[in-house]
mmCIF file of C-alpha atoms in Angstrom:
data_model
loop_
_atom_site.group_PDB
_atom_site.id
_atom_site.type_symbol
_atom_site.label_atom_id
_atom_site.label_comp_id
_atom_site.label_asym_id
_atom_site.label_seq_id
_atom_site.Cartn_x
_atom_site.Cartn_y
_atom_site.Cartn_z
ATOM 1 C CA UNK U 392 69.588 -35.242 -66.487
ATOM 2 C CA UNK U 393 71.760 -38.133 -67.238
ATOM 3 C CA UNK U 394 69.890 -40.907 -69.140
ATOM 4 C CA UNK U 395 71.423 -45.030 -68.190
ATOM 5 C CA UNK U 396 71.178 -45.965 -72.659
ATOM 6 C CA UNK U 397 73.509 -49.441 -71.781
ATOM 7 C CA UNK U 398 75.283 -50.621 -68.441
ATOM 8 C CA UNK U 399 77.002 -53.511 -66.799
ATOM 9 C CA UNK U 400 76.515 -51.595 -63.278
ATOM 10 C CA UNK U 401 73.294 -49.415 -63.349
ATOM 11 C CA UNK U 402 69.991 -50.419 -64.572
ATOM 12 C CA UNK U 403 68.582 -48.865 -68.181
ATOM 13 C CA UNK U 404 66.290 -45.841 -68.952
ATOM 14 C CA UNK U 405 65.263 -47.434 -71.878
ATOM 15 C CA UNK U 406 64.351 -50.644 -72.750
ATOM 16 C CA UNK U 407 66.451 -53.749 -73.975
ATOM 17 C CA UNK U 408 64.981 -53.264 -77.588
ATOM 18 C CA UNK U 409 66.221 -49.573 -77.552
ATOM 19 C CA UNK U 410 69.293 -49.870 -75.748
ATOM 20 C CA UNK U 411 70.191 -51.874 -79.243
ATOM 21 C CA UNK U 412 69.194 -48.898 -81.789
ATOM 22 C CA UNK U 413 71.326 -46.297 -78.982
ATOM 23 C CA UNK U 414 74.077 -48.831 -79.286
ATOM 24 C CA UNK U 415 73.919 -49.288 -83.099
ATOM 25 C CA UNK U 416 74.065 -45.080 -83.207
ATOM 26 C CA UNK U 417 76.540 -44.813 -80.601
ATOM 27 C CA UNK U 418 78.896 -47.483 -82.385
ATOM 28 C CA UNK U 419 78.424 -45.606 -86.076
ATOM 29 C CA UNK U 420 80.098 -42.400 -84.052
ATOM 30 C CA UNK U 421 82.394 -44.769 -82.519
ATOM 31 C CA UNK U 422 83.687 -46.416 -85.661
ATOM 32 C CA UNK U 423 84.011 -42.891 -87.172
ATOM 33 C CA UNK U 424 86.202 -42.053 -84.570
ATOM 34 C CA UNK U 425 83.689 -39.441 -83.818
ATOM 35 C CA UNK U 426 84.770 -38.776 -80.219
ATOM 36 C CA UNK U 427 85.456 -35.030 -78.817
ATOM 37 C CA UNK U 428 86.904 -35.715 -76.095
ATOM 38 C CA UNK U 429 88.416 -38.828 -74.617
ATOM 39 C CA UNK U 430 90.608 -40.518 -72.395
ATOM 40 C CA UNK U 431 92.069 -44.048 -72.728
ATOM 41 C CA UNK U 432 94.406 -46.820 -71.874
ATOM 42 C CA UNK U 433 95.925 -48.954 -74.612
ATOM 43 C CA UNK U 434 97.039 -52.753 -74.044
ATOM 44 C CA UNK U 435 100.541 -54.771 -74.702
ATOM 45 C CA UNK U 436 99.322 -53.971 -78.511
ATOM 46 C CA UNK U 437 98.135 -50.823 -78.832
ATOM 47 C CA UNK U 438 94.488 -51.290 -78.886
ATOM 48 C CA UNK U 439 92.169 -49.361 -76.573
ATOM 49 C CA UNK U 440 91.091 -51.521 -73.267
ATOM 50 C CA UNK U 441 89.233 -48.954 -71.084
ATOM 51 C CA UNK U 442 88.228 -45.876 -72.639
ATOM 52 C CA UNK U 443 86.185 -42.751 -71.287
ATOM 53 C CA UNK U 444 85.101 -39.954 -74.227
ATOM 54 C CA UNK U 445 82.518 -37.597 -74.848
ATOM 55 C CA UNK U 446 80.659 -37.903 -78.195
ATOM 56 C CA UNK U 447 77.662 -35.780 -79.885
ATOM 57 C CA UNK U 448 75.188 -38.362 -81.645
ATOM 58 C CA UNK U 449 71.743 -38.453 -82.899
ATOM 59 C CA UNK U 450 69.524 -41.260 -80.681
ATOM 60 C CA UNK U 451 67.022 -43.309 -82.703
ATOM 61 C CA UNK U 452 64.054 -41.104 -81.423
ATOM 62 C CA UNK U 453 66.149 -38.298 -83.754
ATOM 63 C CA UNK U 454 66.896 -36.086 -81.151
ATOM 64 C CA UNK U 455 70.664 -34.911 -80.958
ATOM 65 C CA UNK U 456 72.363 -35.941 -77.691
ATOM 66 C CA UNK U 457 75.587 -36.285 -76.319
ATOM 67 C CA UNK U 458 77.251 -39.423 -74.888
ATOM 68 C CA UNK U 459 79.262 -40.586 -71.855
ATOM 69 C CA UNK U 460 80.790 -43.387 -72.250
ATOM 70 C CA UNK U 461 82.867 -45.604 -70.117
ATOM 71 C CA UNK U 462 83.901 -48.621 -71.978
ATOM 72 C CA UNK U 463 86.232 -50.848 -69.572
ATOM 73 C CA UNK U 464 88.007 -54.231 -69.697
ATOM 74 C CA UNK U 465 84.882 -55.663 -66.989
ATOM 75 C CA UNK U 466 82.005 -52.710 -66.661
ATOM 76 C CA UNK U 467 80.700 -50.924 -70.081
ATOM 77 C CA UNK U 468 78.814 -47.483 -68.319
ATOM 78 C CA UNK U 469 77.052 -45.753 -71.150
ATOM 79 C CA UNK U 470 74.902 -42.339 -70.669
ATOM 80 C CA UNK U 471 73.880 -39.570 -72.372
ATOM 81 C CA UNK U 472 71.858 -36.032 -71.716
ATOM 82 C CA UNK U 473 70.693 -33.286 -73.925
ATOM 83 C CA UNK U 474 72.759 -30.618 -71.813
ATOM 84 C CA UNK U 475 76.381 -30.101 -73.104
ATOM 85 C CA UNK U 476 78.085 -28.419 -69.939
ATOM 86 C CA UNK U 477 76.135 -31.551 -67.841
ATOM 87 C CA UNK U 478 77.912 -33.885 -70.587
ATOM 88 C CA UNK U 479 81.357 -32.041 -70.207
ATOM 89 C CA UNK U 480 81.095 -31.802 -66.193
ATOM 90 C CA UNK U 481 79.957 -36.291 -65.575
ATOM 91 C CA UNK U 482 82.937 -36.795 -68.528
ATOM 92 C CA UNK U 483 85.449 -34.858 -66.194
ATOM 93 C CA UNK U 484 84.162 -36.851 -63.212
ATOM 94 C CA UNK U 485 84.018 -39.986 -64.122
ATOM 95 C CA UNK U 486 87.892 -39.504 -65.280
ATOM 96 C CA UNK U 487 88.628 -38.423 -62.347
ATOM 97 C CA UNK U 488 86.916 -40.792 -59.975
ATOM 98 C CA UNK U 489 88.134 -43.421 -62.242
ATOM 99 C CA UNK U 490 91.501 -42.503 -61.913
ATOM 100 C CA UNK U 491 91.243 -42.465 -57.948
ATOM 101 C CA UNK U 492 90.134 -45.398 -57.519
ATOM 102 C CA UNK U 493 92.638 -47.235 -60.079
ATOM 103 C CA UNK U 494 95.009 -49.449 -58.710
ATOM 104 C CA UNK U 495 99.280 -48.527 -59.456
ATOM 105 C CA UNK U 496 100.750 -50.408 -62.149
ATOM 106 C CA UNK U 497 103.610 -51.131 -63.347
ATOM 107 C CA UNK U 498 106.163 -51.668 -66.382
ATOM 108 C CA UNK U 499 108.626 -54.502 -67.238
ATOM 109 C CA UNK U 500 111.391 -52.479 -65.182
ATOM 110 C CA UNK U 501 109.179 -52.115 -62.215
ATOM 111 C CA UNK U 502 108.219 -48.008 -62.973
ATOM 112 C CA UNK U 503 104.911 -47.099 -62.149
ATOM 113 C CA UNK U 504 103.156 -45.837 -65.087
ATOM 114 C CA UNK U 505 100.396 -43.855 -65.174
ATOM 115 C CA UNK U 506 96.999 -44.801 -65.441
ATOM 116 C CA UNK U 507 96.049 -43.722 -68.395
ATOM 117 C CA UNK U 508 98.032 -43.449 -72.031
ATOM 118 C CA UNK U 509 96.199 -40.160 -73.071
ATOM 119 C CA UNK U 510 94.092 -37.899 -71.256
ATOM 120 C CA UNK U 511 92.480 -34.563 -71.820
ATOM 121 C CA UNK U 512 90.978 -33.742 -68.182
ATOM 122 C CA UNK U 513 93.240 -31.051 -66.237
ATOM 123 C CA UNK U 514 94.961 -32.644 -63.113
ATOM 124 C CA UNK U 515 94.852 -36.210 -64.411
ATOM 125 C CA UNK U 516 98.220 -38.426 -64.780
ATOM 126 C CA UNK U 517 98.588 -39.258 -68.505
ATOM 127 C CA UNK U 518 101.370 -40.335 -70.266
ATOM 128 C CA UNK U 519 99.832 -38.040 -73.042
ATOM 129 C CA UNK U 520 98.684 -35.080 -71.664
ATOM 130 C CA UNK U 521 96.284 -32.502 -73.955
ATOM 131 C CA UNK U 522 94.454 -29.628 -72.824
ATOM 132 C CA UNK U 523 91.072 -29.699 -72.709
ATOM 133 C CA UNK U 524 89.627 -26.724 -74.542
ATOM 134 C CA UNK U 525 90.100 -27.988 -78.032
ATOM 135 C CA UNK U 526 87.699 -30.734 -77.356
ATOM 136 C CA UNK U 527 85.724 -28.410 -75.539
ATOM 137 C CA UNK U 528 85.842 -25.394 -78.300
ATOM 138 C CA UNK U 529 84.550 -28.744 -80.951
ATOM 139 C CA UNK U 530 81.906 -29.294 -78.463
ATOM 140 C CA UNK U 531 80.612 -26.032 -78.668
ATOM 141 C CA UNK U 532 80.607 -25.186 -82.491
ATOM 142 C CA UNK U 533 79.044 -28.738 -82.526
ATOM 143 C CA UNK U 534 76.359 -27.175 -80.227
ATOM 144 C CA UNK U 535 75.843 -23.858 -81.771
ATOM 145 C CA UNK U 536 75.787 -25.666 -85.241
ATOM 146 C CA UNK U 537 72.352 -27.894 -83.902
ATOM 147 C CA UNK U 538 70.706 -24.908 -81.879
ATOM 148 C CA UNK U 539 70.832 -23.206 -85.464
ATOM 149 C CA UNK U 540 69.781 -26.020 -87.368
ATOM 150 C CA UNK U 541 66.714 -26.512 -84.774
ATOM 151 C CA UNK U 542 65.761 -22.380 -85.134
ATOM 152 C CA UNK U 543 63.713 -22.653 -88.340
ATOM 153 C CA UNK U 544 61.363 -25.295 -87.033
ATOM 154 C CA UNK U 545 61.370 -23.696 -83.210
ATOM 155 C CA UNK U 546 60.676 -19.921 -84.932
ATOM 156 C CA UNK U 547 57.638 -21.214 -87.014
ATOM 157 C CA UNK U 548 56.024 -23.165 -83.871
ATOM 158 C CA UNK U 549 56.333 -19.807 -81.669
ATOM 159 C CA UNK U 550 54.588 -17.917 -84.413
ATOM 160 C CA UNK U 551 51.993 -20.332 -84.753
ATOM 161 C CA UNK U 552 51.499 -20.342 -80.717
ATOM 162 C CA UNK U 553 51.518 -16.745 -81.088
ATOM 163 C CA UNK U 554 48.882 -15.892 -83.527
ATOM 164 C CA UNK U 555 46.767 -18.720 -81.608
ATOM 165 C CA UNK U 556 47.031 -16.777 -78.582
ATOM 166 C CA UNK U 557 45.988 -13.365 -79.791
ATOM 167 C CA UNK U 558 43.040 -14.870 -81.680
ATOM 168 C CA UNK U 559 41.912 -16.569 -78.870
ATOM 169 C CA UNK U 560 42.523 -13.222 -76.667
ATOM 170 C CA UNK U 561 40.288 -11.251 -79.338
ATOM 171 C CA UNK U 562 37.369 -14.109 -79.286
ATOM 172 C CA UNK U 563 37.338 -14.646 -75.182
ATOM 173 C CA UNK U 564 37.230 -10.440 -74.810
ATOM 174 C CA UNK U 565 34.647 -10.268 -77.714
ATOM 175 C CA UNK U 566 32.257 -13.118 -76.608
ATOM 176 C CA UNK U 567 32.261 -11.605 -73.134
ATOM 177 C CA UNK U 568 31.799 -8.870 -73.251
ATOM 178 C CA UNK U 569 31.897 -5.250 -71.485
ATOM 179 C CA UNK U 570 35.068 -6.097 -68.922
ATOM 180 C CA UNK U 571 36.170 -9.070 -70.598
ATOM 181 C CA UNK U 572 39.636 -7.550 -70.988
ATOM 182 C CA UNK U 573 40.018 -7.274 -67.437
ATOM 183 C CA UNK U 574 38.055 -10.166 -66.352
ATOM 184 C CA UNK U 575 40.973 -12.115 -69.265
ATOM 185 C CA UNK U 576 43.820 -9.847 -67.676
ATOM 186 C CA UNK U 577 43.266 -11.619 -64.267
ATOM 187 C CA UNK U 578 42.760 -14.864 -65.571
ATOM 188 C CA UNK U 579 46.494 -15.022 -67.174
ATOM 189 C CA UNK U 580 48.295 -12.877 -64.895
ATOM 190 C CA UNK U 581 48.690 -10.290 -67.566
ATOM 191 C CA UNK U 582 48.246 -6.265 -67.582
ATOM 192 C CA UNK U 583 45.045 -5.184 -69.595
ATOM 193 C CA UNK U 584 47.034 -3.012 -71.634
ATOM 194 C CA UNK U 585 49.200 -6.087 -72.745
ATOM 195 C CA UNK U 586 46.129 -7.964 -73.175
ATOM 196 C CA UNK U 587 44.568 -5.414 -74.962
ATOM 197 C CA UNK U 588 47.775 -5.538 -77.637
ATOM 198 C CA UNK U 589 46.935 -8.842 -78.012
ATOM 199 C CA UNK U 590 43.701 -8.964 -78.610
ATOM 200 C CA UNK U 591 43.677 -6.227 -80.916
ATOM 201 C CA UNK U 592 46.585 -7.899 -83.255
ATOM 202 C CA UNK U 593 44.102 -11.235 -83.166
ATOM 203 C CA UNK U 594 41.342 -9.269 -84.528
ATOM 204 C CA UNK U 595 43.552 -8.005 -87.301
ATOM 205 C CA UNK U 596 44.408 -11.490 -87.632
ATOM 206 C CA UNK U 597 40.540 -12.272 -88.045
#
């Protein structure tokens, strides 16, 4: 689920003191020039004045996220989620509703121009036009690089749970008793025979 982390139009999912620390993190990726995917419109000068990208960053509470960001000339929209293909799928959108509801425009020689100066979203009128599965194919070996990093520390809770559990299987059936497999087996929806397994690797444990 998208997260509101700092907004001119929507109201916050975090408080004003964090909205600062997801802003300082967001701006470190920003400054790096850390975006994966983006679209943008530059001024009379070449600077950026309304931007739209996709970013992976770390939020202060340490967890790694990934960032929508809409950072306009008037409205600054700025969201994030844990969920990649939800990040990919509201960046895409909020191109694309952006660019729908964008007024024409026009050059010195009266040409329209398109709304945007680059743009990697499929359909969308850019005067630079890139596809998107580059940024998307970043996006992914970014992903697959922090599900590995986070497989250590998720492996060595599961084993932990799972020795707890088949201890605690081999105490409940021992303290009951005669049936206390079964009586165990309906209590967590489980097959005696499973139950059994378990038990009987706890009391190896023990």
């Amino acid at each position: 689920m998208l997260r509101v982390i700092r907004s001119t139009v929507h109201g916050l999912d975090v408080s004003d003191d964090q909205a600062e620390e997801f802003e300082e993190a967001i701006g470190k990726v920003l400054t790096a020039r850390g975006e994966i995917r983006e679209t943008y419109a530059l001024d009379e000068i070449g600077q950026k004045f309304h931007q739209i990208a996709l970013a992976a960053y770390t939020d202060p509470a340490g967890e790694h996220r990934w960032a929508i960001l809409d950072t306009g000339p008037a409205e600054v929209d700025w969201q994030d989620t844990g969920d990649l293909d939800e990040a990919i799928t509201a960046y895409e959108q909020w191109v694309r509703e952006t660019t729908d509801c964008a007024g024409p425009s026009h050059d010195d020689e009266g040409n329209e121009r398109p709304v945007w100066d680059y743009s990697d979203v499929a359909g969308v009128p850019a005067r630079d036009q890139e596809d998107a599965e580059a940024g998307n194919v970043e996006a992914r070996m970014v992903d697959a690089v922090r599900a590995h990093e986070a497989f250590p520390a998720a492996e060595a809770l599961y084993q932990q749970a799972a020795r707890r559990r088949q201890i605690a299987f081999a105490r409940a059936i021992d303290t009951f008793g005669r049936g206390g497999q079964a009586a165990l087996a309906g209590r967590v929806d489980l097959k005696e025979p499973t139950v059994k397994s378990l038990a009987d690797r706890g009391r190896a444990l023990l």
